[in-house]
């Protein structure tokens, strides 16, 4: 089973700053099938990135996914007020078919 | 626009059963793999079932914690996804989401969720 570890647990930043979120897998992610989601309180997760680096439809280009194998990064180049949320990574392909990381909370400093 | 609307969540006693439904619109439901994912404070996001398209004729998939107790199904004529949950345990307490799946294994659309509480 692939285990995803996200760091840091919480990131305290100010609007306009750059956020760098890490997702590390215990084994290589099949075909880099790694996705990122944003979740705000009381809402369901929203897809940001698929295939490690492809932005979903309508996602601003300040969200940048990168990485391969076991190490992946979500960068938010310049935080907007609406970006403060919890971010999850998710892999697809190994048993169990989907696993999620525990999340990184980006909060306002 | 993709819309997924879950229903059926309730308070149920341990050992009980419940069926969740998810009505889809805004996309070609019959041509999409569908999933159920749950979320609880204790376990975070947890995938619990995947169903392929009818044309694929492939078995549905489940993780160990729910295999043999939960059954996912779909009715493409009604654009509806189901989750039959039997032998419910306290640890099944969570918000349950249905989700559509993309080609790279991403979960492209999510419903608003329905709360299942298992308690005596």
PDB file of N, CA and C in Angstrom, chain B residues 28-80:
ATOM      1  N   UNK B  28     -21.587  12.872 -19.293  1.00  0.00           N
ATOM      2  CA  UNK B  28     -22.024  11.575 -19.808  1.00  0.00           C
ATOM      3  C   UNK B  28     -21.777  10.498 -18.757  1.00  0.00           C
ATOM      4  N   UNK B  29     -22.726  10.367 -17.855  1.00  0.00           N
ATOM      5  CA  UNK B  29     -22.579   9.498 -16.673  1.00  0.00           C
ATOM      6  C   UNK B  29     -22.186   8.077 -17.053  1.00  0.00           C
ATOM      7  N   UNK B  30     -22.798   7.518 -18.070  1.00  0.00           N
ATOM      8  CA  UNK B  30     -22.568   6.110 -18.412  1.00  0.00           C
ATOM      9  C   UNK B  30     -21.140   5.843 -18.870  1.00  0.00           C
ATOM     10  N   UNK B  31     -20.414   6.883 -19.254  1.00  0.00           N
ATOM     11  CA  UNK B  31     -19.065   6.719 -19.791  1.00  0.00           C
ATOM     12  C   UNK B  31     -17.969   7.050 -18.781  1.00  0.00           C
ATOM     13  N   UNK B  32     -18.343   7.156 -17.529  1.00  0.00           N
ATOM     14  CA  UNK B  32     -17.394   7.598 -16.500  1.00  0.00           C
ATOM     15  C   UNK B  32     -17.321   6.592 -15.363  1.00  0.00           C
ATOM     16  N   UNK B  33     -16.109   6.296 -14.908  1.00  0.00           N
ATOM     17  CA  UNK B  33     -15.958   5.534 -13.680  1.00  0.00           C
ATOM     18  C   UNK B  33     -16.437   6.425 -12.533  1.00  0.00           C
ATOM     19  N   UNK B  34     -17.071   5.778 -11.557  1.00  0.00           N
ATOM     20  CA  UNK B  34     -17.579   6.535 -10.419  1.00  0.00           C
ATOM     21  C   UNK B  34     -17.063   5.929  -9.123  1.00  0.00           C
ATOM     22  N   UNK B  35     -16.970   6.768  -8.116  1.00  0.00           N
ATOM     23  CA  UNK B  35     -16.406   6.347  -6.836  1.00  0.00           C
ATOM     24  C   UNK B  35     -17.219   6.892  -5.666  1.00  0.00           C
ATOM     25  N   UNK B  36     -17.059   6.242  -4.549  1.00  0.00           N
ATOM     26  CA  UNK B  36     -17.488   6.788  -3.263  1.00  0.00           C
ATOM     27  C   UNK B  36     -16.225   7.004  -2.413  1.00  0.00           C
ATOM     28  N   UNK B  37     -16.176   8.160  -1.782  1.00  0.00           N
ATOM     29  CA  UNK B  37     -15.079   8.536  -0.887  1.00  0.00           C
ATOM     30  C   UNK B  37     -15.717   9.050   0.394  1.00  0.00           C
ATOM     31  N   UNK B  38     -15.148   8.714   1.525  1.00  0.00           N
ATOM     32  CA  UNK B  38     -15.682   9.242   2.782  1.00  0.00           C
ATOM     33  C   UNK B  38     -14.632  10.048   3.508  1.00  0.00           C
ATOM     34  N   UNK B  39     -15.101  10.880   4.422  1.00  0.00           N
ATOM     35  CA  UNK B  39     -14.192  11.744   5.174  1.00  0.00           C
ATOM     36  C   UNK B  39     -14.641  11.817   6.626  1.00  0.00           C
ATOM     37  N   UNK B  40     -13.713  11.567   7.510  1.00  0.00           N
ATOM     38  CA  UNK B  40     -13.966  11.693   8.934  1.00  0.00           C
ATOM     39  C   UNK B  40     -12.778  12.385   9.569  1.00  0.00           C
ATOM     40  N   UNK B  41     -12.979  13.026  10.725  1.00  0.00           N
ATOM     41  CA  UNK B  41     -11.848  13.668  11.409  1.00  0.00           C
ATOM     42  C   UNK B  41     -10.763  12.661  11.780  1.00  0.00           C
ATOM     43  N   UNK B  42     -11.171  11.422  12.072  1.00  0.00           N
ATOM     44  CA  UNK B  42     -10.199  10.432  12.537  1.00  0.00           C
ATOM     45  C   UNK B  42      -9.329   9.901  11.400  1.00  0.00           C
ATOM     46  N   UNK B  43      -9.956   9.651  10.251  1.00  0.00           N
ATOM     47  CA  UNK B  43      -9.227   8.977   9.163  1.00  0.00           C
ATOM     48  C   UNK B  43      -8.974   9.870   7.956  1.00  0.00           C
ATOM     49  N   UNK B  44      -9.495  11.081   7.946  1.00  0.00           N
ATOM     50  CA  UNK B  44      -9.330  11.937   6.778  1.00  0.00           C
ATOM     51  C   UNK B  44     -10.132  11.421   5.594  1.00  0.00           C
ATOM     52  N   UNK B  45      -9.601  11.669   4.390  1.00  0.00           N
ATOM     53  CA  UNK B  45     -10.255  11.213   3.168  1.00  0.00           C
ATOM     54  C   UNK B  45      -9.901   9.750   2.913  1.00  0.00           C
ATOM     55  N   UNK B  46     -10.909   8.953   2.622  1.00  0.00           N
ATOM     56  CA  UNK B  46     -10.718   7.511   2.460  1.00  0.00           C
ATOM     57  C   UNK B  46     -11.575   7.032   1.294  1.00  0.00           C
ATOM     58  N   UNK B  47     -10.932   6.473   0.279  1.00  0.00           N
ATOM     59  CA  UNK B  47     -11.657   5.907  -0.847  1.00  0.00           C
ATOM     60  C   UNK B  47     -12.308   4.607  -0.415  1.00  0.00           C
ATOM     61  N   UNK B  48     -13.575   4.372  -0.825  1.00  0.00           N
ATOM     62  CA  UNK B  48     -14.247   3.166  -0.383  1.00  0.00           C
ATOM     63  C   UNK B  48     -14.865   2.323  -1.487  1.00  0.00           C
ATOM     64  N   UNK B  49     -15.021   2.851  -2.707  1.00  0.00           N
ATOM     65  CA  UNK B  49     -15.577   1.998  -3.751  1.00  0.00           C
ATOM     66  C   UNK B  49     -15.397   2.636  -5.121  1.00  0.00           C
ATOM     67  N   UNK B  50     -15.157   1.814  -6.113  1.00  0.00           N
ATOM     68  CA  UNK B  50     -15.049   2.235  -7.516  1.00  0.00           C
ATOM     69  C   UNK B  50     -15.894   1.307  -8.372  1.00  0.00           C
ATOM     70  N   UNK B  51     -16.632   1.895  -9.305  1.00  0.00           N
ATOM     71  CA  UNK B  51     -17.377   1.098 -10.273  1.00  0.00           C
ATOM     72  C   UNK B  51     -16.994   1.559 -11.675  1.00  0.00           C
ATOM     73  N   UNK B  52     -16.701   0.599 -12.520  1.00  0.00           N
ATOM     74  CA  UNK B  52     -16.341   0.904 -13.896  1.00  0.00           C
ATOM     75  C   UNK B  52     -17.612   1.154 -14.716  1.00  0.00           C
ATOM     76  N   UNK B  53     -17.433   1.399 -16.000  1.00  0.00           N
ATOM     77  CA  UNK B  53     -18.578   1.534 -16.889  1.00  0.00           C
ATOM     78  C   UNK B  53     -19.178   0.149 -17.135  1.00  0.00           C
ATOM     79  N   UNK B  54     -20.427   0.088 -17.431  1.00  0.00           N
ATOM     80  CA  UNK B  54     -21.066  -1.198 -17.724  1.00  0.00           C
ATOM     81  C   UNK B  54     -20.371  -1.905 -18.893  1.00  0.00           C
ATOM     82  N   UNK B  55     -19.933  -1.126 -19.894  1.00  0.00           N
ATOM     83  CA  UNK B  55     -19.327  -1.736 -21.085  1.00  0.00           C
ATOM     84  C   UNK B  55     -17.984  -2.401 -20.758  1.00  0.00           C
ATOM     85  N   UNK B  56     -17.369  -2.021 -19.642  1.00  0.00           N
ATOM     86  CA  UNK B  56     -16.067  -2.593 -19.290  1.00  0.00           C
ATOM     87  C   UNK B  56     -16.197  -4.009 -18.738  1.00  0.00           C
ATOM     88  N   UNK B  57     -17.360  -4.314 -18.167  1.00  0.00           N
ATOM     89  CA  UNK B  57     -17.596  -5.641 -17.560  1.00  0.00           C
ATOM     90  C   UNK B  57     -16.472  -6.025 -16.599  1.00  0.00           C
ATOM     91  N   UNK B  58     -16.067  -5.108 -15.758  1.00  0.00           N
ATOM     92  CA  UNK B  58     -15.014  -5.359 -14.770  1.00  0.00           C
ATOM     93  C   UNK B  58     -15.604  -5.294 -13.369  1.00  0.00           C
ATOM     94  N   UNK B  59     -15.065  -6.077 -12.456  1.00  0.00           N
ATOM     95  CA  UNK B  59     -15.622  -6.052 -11.097  1.00  0.00           C
ATOM     96  C   UNK B  59     -15.356  -4.730 -10.402  1.00  0.00           C
ATOM     97  N   UNK B  60     -16.270  -4.358  -9.532  1.00  0.00           N
ATOM     98  CA  UNK B  60     -16.067  -3.175  -8.715  1.00  0.00           C
ATOM     99  C   UNK B  60     -14.941  -3.433  -7.714  1.00  0.00           C
ATOM    100  N   UNK B  61     -14.370  -2.358  -7.214  1.00  0.00           N
ATOM    101  CA  UNK B  61     -13.218  -2.473  -6.313  1.00  0.00           C
ATOM    102  C   UNK B  61     -13.512  -1.795  -4.987  1.00  0.00           C
ATOM    103  N   UNK B  62     -12.969  -2.391  -3.930  1.00  0.00           N
ATOM    104  CA  UNK B  62     -13.176  -1.885  -2.570  1.00  0.00           C
ATOM    105  C   UNK B  62     -11.884  -2.052  -1.770  1.00  0.00           C
ATOM    106  N   UNK B  63     -11.636  -1.166  -0.807  1.00  0.00           N
ATOM    107  CA  UNK B  63     -10.513  -1.384   0.099  1.00  0.00           C
ATOM    108  C   UNK B  63     -10.912  -2.374   1.189  1.00  0.00           C
ATOM    109  N   UNK B  64      -9.940  -2.884   1.875  1.00  0.00           N
ATOM    110  CA  UNK B  64     -10.169  -3.923   2.874  1.00  0.00           C
ATOM    111  C   UNK B  64     -11.210  -3.567   3.936  1.00  0.00           C
ATOM    112  N   UNK B  65     -11.212  -2.337   4.484  1.00  0.00           N
ATOM    113  CA  UNK B  65     -12.154  -2.043   5.590  1.00  0.00           C
ATOM    114  C   UNK B  65     -13.631  -2.215   5.237  1.00  0.00           C
ATOM    115  N   UNK B  66     -13.998  -2.136   3.964  1.00  0.00           N
ATOM    116  CA  UNK B  66     -15.423  -2.194   3.610  1.00  0.00           C
ATOM    117  C   UNK B  66     -15.755  -3.375   2.702  1.00  0.00           C
ATOM    118  N   UNK B  67     -14.751  -4.084   2.226  1.00  0.00           N
ATOM    119  CA  UNK B  67     -14.994  -5.182   1.302  1.00  0.00           C
ATOM    120  C   UNK B  67     -15.848  -6.253   1.965  1.00  0.00           C
ATOM    121  N   UNK B  68     -16.892  -6.685   1.256  1.00  0.00           N
ATOM    122  CA  UNK B  68     -17.815  -7.680   1.794  1.00  0.00           C
ATOM    123  C   UNK B  68     -18.981  -7.075   2.552  1.00  0.00           C
ATOM    124  N   UNK B  69     -18.888  -5.790   2.889  1.00  0.00           N
ATOM    125  CA  UNK B  69     -19.986  -5.126   3.600  1.00  0.00           C
ATOM    126  C   UNK B  69     -20.678  -4.072   2.727  1.00  0.00           C
ATOM    127  N   UNK B  70     -19.909  -3.421   1.866  1.00  0.00           N
ATOM    128  CA  UNK B  70     -20.437  -2.348   1.022  1.00  0.00           C
ATOM    129  C   UNK B  70     -20.511  -2.834  -0.419  1.00  0.00           C
ATOM    130  N   UNK B  71     -21.535  -2.353  -1.136  1.00  0.00           N
ATOM    131  CA  UNK B  71     -21.680  -2.675  -2.553  1.00  0.00           C
ATOM    132  C   UNK B  71     -22.019  -1.418  -3.338  1.00  0.00           C
ATOM    133  N   UNK B  72     -21.221  -1.135  -4.339  1.00  0.00           N
ATOM    134  CA  UNK B  72     -21.476   0.006  -5.215  1.00  0.00           C
ATOM    135  C   UNK B  72     -22.218  -0.490  -6.451  1.00  0.00           C
ATOM    136  N   UNK B  73     -23.148   0.325  -6.940  1.00  0.00           N
ATOM    137  CA  UNK B  73     -23.866  -0.033  -8.163  1.00  0.00           C
ATOM    138  C   UNK B  73     -24.261   1.247  -8.891  1.00  0.00           C
ATOM    139  N   UNK B  74     -24.695   1.086 -10.121  1.00  0.00           N
ATOM    140  CA  UNK B  74     -25.092   2.250 -10.907  1.00  0.00           C
ATOM    141  C   UNK B  74     -26.292   1.914 -11.768  1.00  0.00           C
ATOM    142  N   UNK B  75     -27.105   2.925 -12.019  1.00  0.00           N
ATOM    143  CA  UNK B  75     -28.228   2.806 -12.951  1.00  0.00           C
ATOM    144  C   UNK B  75     -28.049   3.920 -13.974  1.00  0.00           C
ATOM    145  N   UNK B  76     -27.475   3.573 -15.109  1.00  0.00           N
ATOM    146  CA  UNK B  76     -27.176   4.584 -16.114  1.00  0.00           C
ATOM    147  C   UNK B  76     -28.452   5.190 -16.704  1.00  0.00           C
ATOM    148  N   UNK B  77     -29.554   4.473 -16.665  1.00  0.00           N
ATOM    149  CA  UNK B  77     -30.807   5.014 -17.195  1.00  0.00           C
ATOM    150  C   UNK B  77     -31.343   6.137 -16.319  1.00  0.00           C
ATOM    151  N   UNK B  78     -30.929   6.138 -15.070  1.00  0.00           N
ATOM    152  CA  UNK B  78     -31.347   7.172 -14.116  1.00  0.00           C
ATOM    153  C   UNK B  78     -30.205   8.108 -13.733  1.00  0.00           C
ATOM    154  N   UNK B  79     -29.027   7.918 -14.362  1.00  0.00           N
ATOM    155  CA  UNK B  79     -27.840   8.720 -13.995  1.00  0.00           C
ATOM    156  C   UNK B  79     -27.622   8.724 -12.481  1.00  0.00           C
ATOM    157  N   UNK B  80     -27.724   7.552 -11.884  1.00  0.00           N
ATOM    158  CA  UNK B  80     -27.660   7.465 -10.432  1.00  0.00           C
ATOM    159  C   UNK B  80     -26.675   6.390  -9.992  1.00  0.00           C
TER     160      UNK B  80
END
